[in-house]
Tab-separated table of N, CA and C and ligand atoms in Angstrom:
chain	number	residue	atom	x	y	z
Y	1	UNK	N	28.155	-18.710	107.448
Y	1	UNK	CA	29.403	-19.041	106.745
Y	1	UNK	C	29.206	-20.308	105.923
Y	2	UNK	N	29.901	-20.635	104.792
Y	2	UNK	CA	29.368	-21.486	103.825
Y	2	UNK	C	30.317	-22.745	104.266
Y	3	UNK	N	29.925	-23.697	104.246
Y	3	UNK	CA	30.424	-25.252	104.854
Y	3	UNK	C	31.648	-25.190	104.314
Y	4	UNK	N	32.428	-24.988	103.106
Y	4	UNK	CA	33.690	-25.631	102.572
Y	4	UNK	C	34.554	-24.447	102.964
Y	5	UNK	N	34.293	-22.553	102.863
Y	5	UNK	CA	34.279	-21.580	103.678
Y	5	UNK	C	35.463	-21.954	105.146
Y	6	UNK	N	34.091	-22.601	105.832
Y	6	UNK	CA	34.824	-22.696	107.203
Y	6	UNK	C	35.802	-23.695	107.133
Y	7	UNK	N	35.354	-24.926	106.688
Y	7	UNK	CA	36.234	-26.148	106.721
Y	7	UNK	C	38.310	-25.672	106.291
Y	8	UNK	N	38.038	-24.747	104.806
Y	8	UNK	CA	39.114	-24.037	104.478
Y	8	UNK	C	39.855	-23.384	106.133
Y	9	UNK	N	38.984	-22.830	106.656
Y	9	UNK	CA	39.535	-21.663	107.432
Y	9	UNK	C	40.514	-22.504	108.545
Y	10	UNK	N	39.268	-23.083	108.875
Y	10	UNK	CA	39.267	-23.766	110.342
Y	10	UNK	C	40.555	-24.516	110.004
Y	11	UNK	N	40.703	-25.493	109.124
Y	11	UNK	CA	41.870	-26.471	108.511
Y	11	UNK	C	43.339	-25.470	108.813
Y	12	UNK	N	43.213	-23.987	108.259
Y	12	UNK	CA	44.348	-23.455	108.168
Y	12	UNK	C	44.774	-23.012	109.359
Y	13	UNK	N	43.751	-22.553	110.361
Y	13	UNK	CA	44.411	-22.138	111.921
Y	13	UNK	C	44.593	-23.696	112.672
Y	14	UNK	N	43.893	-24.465	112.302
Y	14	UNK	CA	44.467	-26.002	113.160
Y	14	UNK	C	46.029	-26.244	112.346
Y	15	UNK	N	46.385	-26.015	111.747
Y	15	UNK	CA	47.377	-26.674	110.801
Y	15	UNK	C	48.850	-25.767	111.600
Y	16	UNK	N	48.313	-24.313	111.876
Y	16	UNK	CA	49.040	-23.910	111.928
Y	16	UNK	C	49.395	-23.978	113.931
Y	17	UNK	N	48.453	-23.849	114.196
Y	17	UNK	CA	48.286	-24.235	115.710
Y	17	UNK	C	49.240	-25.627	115.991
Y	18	UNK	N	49.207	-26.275	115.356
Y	18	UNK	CA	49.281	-27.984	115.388
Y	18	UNK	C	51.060	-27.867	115.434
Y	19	UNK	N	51.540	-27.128	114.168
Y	19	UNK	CA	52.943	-26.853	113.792
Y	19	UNK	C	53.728	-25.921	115.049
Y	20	UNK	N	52.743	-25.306	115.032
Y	20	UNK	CA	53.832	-24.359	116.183
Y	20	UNK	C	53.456	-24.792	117.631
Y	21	UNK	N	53.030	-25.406	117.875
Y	21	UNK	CA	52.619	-26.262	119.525
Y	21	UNK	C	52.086	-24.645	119.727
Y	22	UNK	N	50.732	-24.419	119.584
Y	22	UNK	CA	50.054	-23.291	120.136
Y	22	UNK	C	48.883	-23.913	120.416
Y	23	UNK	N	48.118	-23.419	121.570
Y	23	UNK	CA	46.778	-24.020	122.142
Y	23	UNK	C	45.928	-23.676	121.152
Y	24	UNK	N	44.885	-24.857	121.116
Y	24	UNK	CA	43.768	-24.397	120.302
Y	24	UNK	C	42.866	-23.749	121.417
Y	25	UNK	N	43.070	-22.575	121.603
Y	25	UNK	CA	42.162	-21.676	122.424
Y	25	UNK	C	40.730	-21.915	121.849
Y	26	UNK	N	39.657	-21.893	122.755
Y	26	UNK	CA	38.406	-21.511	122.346
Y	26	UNK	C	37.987	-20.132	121.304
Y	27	UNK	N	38.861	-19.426	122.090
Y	27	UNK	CA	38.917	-17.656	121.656
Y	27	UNK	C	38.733	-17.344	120.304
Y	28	UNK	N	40.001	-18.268	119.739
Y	28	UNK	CA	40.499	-18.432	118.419
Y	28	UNK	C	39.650	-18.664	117.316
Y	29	UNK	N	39.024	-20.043	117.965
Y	29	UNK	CA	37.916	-20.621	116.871
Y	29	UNK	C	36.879	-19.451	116.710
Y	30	UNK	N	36.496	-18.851	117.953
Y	30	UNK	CA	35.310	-17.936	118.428
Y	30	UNK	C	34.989	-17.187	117.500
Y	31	UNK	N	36.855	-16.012	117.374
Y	31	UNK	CA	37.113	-15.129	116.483
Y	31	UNK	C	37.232	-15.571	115.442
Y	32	UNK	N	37.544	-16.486	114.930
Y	32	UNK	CA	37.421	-16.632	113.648
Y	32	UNK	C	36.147	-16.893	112.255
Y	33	UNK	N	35.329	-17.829	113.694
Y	33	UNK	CA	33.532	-17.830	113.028
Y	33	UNK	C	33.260	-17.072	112.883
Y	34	UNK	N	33.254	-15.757	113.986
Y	34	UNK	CA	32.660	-14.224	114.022
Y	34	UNK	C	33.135	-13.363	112.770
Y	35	UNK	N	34.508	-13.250	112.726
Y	35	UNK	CA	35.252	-12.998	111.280
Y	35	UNK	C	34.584	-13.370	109.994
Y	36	UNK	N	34.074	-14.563	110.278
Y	36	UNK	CA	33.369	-14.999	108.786
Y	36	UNK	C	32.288	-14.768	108.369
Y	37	UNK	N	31.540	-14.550	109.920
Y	37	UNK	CA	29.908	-14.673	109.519
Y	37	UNK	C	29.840	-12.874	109.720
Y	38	UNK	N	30.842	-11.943	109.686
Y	38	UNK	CA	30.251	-10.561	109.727
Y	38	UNK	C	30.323	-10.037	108.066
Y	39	UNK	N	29.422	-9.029	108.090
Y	39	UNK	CA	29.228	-8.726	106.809
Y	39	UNK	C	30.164	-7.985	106.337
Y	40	UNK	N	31.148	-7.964	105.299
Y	40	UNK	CA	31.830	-7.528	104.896
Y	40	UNK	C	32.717	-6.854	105.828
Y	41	UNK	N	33.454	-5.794	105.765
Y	41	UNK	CA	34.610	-4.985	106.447
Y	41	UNK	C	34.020	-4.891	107.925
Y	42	UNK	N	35.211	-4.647	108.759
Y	42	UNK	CA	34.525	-4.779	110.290
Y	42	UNK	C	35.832	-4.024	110.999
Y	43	UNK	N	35.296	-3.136	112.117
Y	43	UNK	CA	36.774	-2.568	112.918
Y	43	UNK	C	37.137	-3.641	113.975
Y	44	UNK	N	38.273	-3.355	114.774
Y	44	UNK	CA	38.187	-4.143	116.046
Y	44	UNK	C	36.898	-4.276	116.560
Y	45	UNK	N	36.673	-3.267	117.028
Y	45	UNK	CA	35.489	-2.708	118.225
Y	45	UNK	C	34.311	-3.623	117.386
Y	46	UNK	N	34.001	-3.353	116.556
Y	46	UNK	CA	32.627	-3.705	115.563
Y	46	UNK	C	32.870	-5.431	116.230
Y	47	UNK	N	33.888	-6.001	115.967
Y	47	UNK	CA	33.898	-7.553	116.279
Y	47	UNK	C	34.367	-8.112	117.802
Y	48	UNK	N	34.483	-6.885	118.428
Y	48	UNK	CA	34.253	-7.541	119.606
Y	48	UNK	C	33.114	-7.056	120.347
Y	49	UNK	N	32.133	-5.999	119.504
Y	49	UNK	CA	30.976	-6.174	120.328
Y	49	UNK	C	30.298	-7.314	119.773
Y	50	UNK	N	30.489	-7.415	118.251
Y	50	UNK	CA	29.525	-8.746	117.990
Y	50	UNK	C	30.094	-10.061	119.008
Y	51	UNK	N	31.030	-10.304	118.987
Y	51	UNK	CA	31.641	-11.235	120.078
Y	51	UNK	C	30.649	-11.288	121.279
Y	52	UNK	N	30.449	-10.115	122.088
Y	52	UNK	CA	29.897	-10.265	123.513
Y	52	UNK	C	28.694	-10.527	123.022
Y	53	UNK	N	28.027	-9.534	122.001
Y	53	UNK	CA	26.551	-9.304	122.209
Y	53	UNK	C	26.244	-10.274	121.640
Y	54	UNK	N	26.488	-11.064	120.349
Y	54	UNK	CA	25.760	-11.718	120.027
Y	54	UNK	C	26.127	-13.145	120.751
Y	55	UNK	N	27.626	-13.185	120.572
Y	55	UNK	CA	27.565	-14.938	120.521
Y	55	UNK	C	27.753	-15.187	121.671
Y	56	UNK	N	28.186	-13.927	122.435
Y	56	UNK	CA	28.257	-14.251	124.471
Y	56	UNK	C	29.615	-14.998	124.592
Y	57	UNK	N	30.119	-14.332	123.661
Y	57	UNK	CA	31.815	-14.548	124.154
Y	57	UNK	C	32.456	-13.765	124.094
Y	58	UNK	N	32.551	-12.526	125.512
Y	58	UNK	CA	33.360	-11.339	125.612
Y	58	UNK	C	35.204	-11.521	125.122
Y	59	UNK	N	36.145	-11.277	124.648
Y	59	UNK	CA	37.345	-11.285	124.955
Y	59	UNK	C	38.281	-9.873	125.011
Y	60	UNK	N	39.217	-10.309	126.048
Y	60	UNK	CA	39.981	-8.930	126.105
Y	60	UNK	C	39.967	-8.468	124.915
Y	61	UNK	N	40.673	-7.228	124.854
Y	61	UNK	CA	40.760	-6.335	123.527
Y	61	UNK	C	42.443	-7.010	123.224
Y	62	UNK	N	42.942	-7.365	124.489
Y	62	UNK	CA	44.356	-7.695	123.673
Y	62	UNK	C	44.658	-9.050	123.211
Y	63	UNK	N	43.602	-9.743	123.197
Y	63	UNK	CA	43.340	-11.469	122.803
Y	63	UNK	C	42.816	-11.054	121.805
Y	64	UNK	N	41.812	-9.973	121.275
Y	64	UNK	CA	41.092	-9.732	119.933
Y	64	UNK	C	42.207	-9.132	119.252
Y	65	UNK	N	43.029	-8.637	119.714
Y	65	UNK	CA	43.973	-7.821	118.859
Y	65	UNK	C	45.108	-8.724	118.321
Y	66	UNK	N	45.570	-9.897	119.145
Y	66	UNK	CA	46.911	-10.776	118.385
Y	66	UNK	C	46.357	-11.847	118.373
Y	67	UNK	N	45.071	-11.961	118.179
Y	67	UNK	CA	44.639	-12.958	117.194
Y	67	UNK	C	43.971	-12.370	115.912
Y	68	UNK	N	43.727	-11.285	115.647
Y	68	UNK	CA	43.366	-10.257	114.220
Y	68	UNK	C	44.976	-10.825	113.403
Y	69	UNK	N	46.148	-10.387	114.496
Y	69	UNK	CA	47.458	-9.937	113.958
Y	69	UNK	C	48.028	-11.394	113.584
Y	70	UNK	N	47.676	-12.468	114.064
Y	70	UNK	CA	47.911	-14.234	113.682
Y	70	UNK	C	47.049	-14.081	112.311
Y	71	UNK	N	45.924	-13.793	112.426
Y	71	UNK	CA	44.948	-14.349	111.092
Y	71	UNK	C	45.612	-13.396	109.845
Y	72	UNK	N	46.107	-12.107	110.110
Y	72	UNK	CA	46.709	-11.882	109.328
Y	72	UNK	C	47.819	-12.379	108.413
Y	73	UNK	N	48.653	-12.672	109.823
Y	73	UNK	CA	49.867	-13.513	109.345
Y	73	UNK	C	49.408	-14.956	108.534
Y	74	UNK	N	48.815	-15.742	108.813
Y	74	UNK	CA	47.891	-17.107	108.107
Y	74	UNK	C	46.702	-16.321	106.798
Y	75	UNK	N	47.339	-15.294	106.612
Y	75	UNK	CA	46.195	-14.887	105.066
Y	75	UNK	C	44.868	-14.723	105.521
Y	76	UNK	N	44.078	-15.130	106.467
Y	76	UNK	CA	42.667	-15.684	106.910
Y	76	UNK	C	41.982	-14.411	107.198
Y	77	UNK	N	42.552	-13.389	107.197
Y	77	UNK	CA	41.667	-12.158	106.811
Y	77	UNK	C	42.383	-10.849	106.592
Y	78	UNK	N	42.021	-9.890	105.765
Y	78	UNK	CA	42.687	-8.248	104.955
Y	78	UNK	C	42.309	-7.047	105.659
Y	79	UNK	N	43.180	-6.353	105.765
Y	79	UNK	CA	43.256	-5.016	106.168
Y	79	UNK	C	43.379	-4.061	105.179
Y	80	UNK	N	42.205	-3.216	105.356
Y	80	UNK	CA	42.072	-1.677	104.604
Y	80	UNK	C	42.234	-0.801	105.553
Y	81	UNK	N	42.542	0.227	104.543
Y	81	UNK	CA	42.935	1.006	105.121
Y	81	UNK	C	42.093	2.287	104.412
Y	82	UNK	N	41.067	2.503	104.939
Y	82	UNK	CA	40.073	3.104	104.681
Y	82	UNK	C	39.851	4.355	105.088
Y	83	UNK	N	40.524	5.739	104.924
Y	83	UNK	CA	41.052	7.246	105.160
Y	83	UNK	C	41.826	6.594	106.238
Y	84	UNK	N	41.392	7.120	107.566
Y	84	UNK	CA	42.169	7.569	108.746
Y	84	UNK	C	41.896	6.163	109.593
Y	85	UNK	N	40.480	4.736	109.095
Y	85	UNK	CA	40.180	3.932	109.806
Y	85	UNK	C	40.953	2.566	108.977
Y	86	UNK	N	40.968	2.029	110.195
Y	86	UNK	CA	41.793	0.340	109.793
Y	86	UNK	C	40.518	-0.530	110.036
Y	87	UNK	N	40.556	-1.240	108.700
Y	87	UNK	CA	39.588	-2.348	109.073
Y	87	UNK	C	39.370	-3.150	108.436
Y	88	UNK	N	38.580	-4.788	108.782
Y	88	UNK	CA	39.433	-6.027	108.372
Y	88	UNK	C	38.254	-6.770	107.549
Y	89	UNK	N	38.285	-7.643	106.539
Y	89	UNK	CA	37.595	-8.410	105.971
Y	89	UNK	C	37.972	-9.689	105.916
Y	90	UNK	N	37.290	-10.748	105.898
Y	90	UNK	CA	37.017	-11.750	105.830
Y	90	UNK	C	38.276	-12.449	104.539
Y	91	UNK	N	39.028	-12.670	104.321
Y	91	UNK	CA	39.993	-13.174	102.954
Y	91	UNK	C	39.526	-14.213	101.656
Y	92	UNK	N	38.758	-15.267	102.689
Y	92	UNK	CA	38.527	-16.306	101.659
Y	92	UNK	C	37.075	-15.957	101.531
Y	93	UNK	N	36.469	-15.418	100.478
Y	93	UNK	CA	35.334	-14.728	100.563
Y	93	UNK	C	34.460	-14.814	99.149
Y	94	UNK	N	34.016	-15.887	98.739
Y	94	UNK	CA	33.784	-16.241	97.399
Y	94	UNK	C	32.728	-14.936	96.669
Y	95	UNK	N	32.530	-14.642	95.856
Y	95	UNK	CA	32.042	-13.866	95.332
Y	95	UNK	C	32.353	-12.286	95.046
Y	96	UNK	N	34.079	-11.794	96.041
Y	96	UNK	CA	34.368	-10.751	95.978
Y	96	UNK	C	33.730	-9.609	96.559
Y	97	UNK	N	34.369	-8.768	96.874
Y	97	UNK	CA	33.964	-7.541	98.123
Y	97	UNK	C	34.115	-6.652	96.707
Y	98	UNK	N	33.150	-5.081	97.323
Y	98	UNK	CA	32.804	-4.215	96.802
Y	98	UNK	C	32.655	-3.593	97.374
Y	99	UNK	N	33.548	-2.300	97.617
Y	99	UNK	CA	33.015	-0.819	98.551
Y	99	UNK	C	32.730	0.239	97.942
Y	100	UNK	N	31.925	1.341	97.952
Y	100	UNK	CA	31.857	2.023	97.588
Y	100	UNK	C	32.223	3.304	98.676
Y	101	UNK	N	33.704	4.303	99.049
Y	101	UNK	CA	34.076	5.072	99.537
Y	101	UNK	C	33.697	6.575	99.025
Y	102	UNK	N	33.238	6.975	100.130
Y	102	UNK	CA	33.119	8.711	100.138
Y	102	UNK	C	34.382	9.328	100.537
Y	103	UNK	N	35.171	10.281	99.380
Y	103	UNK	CA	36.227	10.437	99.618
Y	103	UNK	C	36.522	12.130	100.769
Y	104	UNK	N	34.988	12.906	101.208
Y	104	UNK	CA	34.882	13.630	101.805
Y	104	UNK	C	34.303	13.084	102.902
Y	105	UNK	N	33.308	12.185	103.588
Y	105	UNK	CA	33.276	12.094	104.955
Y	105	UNK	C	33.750	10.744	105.385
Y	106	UNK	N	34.198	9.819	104.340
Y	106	UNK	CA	35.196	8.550	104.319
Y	106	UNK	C	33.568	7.552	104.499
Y	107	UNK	N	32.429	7.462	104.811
Y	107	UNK	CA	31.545	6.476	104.676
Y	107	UNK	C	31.949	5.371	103.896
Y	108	UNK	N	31.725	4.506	104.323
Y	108	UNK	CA	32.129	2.930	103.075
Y	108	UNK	C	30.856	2.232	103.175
Y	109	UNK	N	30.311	2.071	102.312
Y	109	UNK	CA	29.182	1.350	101.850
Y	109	UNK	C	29.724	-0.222	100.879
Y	110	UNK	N	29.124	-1.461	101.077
Y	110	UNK	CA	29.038	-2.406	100.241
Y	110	UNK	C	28.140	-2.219	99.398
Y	111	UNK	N	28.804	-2.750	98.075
Y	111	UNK	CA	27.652	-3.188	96.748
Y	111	UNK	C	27.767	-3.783	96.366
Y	112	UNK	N	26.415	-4.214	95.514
Y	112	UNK	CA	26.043	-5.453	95.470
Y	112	UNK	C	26.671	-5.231	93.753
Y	113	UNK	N	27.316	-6.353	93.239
Y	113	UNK	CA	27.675	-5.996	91.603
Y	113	UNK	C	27.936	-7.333	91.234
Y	114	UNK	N	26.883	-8.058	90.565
Y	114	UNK	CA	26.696	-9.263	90.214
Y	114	UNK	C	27.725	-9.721	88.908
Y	115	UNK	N	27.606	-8.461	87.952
Y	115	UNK	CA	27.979	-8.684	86.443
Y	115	UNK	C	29.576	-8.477	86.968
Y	116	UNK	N	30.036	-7.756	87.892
Y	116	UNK	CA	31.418	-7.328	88.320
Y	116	UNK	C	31.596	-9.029	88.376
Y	117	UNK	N	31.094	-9.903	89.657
Y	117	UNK	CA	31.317	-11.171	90.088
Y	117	UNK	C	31.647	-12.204	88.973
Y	118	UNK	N	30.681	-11.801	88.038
Y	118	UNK	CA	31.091	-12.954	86.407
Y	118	UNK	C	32.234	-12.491	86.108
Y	119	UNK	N	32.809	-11.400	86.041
Y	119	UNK	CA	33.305	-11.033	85.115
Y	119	UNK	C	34.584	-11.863	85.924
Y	120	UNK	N	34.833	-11.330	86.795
Y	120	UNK	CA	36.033	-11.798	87.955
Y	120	UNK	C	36.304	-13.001	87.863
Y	121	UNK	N	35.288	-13.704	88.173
Y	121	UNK	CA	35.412	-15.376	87.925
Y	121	UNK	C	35.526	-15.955	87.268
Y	122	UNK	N	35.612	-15.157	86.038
Y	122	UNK	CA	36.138	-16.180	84.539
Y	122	UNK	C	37.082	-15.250	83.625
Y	123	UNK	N	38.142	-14.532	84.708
Y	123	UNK	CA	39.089	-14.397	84.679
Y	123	UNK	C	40.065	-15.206	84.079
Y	124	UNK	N	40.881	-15.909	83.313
Y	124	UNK	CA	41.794	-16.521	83.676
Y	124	UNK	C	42.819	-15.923	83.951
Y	125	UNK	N	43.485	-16.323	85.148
Y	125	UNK	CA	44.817	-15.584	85.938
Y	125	UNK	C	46.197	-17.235	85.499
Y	126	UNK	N	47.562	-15.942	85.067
Y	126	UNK	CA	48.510	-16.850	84.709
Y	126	UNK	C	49.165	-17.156	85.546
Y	127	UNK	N	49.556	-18.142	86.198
Y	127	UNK	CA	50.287	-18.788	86.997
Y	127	UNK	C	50.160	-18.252	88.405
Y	128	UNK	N	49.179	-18.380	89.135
Y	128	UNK	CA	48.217	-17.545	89.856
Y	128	UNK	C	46.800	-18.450	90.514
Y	129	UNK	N	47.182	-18.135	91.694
Y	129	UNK	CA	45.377	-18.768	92.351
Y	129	UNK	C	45.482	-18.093	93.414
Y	130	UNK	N	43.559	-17.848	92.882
Y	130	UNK	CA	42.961	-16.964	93.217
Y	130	UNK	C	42.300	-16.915	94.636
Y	131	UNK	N	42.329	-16.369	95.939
Y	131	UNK	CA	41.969	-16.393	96.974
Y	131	UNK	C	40.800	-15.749	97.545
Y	132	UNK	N	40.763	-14.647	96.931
Y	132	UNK	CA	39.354	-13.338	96.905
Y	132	UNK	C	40.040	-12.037	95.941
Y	133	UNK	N	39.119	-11.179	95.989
Y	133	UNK	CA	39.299	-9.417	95.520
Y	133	UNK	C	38.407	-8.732	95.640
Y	134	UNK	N	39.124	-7.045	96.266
Y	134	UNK	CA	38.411	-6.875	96.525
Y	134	UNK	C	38.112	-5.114	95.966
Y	135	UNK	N	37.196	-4.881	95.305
Y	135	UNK	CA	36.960	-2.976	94.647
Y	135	UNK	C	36.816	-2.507	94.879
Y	136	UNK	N	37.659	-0.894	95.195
Y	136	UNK	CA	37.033	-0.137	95.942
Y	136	UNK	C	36.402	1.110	95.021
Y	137	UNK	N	35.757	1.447	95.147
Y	137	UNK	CA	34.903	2.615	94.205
Y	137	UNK	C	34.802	4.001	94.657
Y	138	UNK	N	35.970	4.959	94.415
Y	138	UNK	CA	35.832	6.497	95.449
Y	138	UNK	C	35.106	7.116	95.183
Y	139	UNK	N	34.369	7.995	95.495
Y	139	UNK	CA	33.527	8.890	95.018
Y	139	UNK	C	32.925	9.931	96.038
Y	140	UNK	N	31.640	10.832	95.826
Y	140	UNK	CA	31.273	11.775	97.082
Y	140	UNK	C	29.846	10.630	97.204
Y	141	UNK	N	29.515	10.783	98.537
Y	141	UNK	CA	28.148	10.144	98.727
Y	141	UNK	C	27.340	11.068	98.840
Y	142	UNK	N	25.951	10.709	98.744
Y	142	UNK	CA	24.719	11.476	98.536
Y	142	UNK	C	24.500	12.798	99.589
Y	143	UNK	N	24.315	12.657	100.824
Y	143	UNK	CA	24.677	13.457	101.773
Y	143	UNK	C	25.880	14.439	101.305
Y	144	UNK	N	27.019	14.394	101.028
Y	144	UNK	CA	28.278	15.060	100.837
Y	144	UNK	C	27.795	15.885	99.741
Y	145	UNK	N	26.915	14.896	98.817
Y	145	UNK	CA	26.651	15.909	97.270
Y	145	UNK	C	25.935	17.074	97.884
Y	146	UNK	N	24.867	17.012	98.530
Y	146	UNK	CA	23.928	18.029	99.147
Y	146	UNK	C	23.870	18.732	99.755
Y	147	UNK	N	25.365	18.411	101.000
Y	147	UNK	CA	26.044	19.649	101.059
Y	147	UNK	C	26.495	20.826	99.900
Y	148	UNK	N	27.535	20.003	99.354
Y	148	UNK	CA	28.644	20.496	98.582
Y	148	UNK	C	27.113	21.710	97.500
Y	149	UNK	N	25.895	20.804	97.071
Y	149	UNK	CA	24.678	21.874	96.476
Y	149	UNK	C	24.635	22.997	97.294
Y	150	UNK	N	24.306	22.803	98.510
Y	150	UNK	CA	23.870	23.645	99.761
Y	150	UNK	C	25.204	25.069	99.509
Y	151	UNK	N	26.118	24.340	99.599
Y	151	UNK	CA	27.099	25.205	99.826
Y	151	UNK	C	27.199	26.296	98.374
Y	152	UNK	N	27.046	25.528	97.720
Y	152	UNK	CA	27.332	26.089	96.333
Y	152	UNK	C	26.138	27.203	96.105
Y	153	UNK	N	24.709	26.728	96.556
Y	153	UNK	CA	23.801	27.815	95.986
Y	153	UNK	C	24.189	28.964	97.393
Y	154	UNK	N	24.903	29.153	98.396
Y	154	UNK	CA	24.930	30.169	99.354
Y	154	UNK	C	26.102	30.954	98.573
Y	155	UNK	N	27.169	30.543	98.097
Y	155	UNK	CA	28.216	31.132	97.209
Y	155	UNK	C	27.555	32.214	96.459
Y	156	UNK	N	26.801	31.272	95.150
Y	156	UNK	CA	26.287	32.202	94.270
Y	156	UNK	C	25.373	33.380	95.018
Y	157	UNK	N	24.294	32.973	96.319
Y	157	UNK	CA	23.592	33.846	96.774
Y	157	UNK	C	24.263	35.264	96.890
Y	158	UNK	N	25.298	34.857	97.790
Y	158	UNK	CA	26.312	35.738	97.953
Y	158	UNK	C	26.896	37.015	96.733
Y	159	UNK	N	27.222	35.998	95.904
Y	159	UNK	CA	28.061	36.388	94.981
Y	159	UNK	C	26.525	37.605	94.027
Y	160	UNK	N	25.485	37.126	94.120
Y	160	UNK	CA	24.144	37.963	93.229
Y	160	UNK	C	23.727	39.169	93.742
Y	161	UNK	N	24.173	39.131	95.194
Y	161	UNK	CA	23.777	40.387	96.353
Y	161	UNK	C	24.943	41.481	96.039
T	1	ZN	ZN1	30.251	11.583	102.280
């Protein structure tokens, strides 16, 4: 996670902790590093195994779940809604998110789109500041195409007999 990144983050859950007399749980901070340092979009499950496995800080599923639903409320991270799956990204995220969605087996892939990133950033937005954004790109993925071939040359087979 990038130094000014966290400092942003961290500043906004102390600020808000501080205001509403809420404990600064360990948990909190935990989830929230983990939030930052995962790569792009992430489900529950995805961040609370990274939780146990990597950083060796198991938490209930219902401490991971209304603290997702706080960071929401504090902006500090986005929910897609990605076909039938919910899942969360990082908010303050300099350089902008990029998915690329398969609109037949729902796969979401990140990409990498540098010239997208210029273009974004020298934006000027009117009366407006800017926090992140993020693209989503629908399409069939490679696998899906090779079906959908597969399927198509058994049609015609069919259809020549
Ligand atoms: Zn697909």
């Amino acid at each position: 996670m990038k130094e000014n990144v966290k400092e942003t983050v961290t500043q906004i859950l102390d600020n808000y902790l501080a205001q509403n007399n809420r404990r600064k749980t360990p948990e909190r901070y935990a989830i929230l590093e983990t939030v930052y340092a995962m790569n792009g979009y992430f489900t529950l499950d995805e961040l609370g195994k990274r939780l146990a496995e990597e950083r060796r800080f198991p938490v209930s599923r219902a401490t991971l779940y209304n603290t997702i639903k706080l960071f929401l409320k504090l902006r500090l991270i986005i929910e897609h809604h990605f076909q039938k799956q919910v899942t969360y990204s990082a908010a303050y995220n300099k350089g902008g998110q990029f998915f690329q969605i398969c609109t037949l087996c729902g796969k979401v892939t990140d990409v990498k789109a540098t010239a997208l990133v210029k273009a974004v950033e020298s934006m000027r937005l009117r009366r407006f500041k800017k926090d992140s954004y993020t693209l989503y790109i629908y399409g069939v993925c490679s696998s899906c195409q090779a079906k959908l071939t597969m399927e198509k040359k058994k049609q015609e087979n069919k259809e020549s007999k």
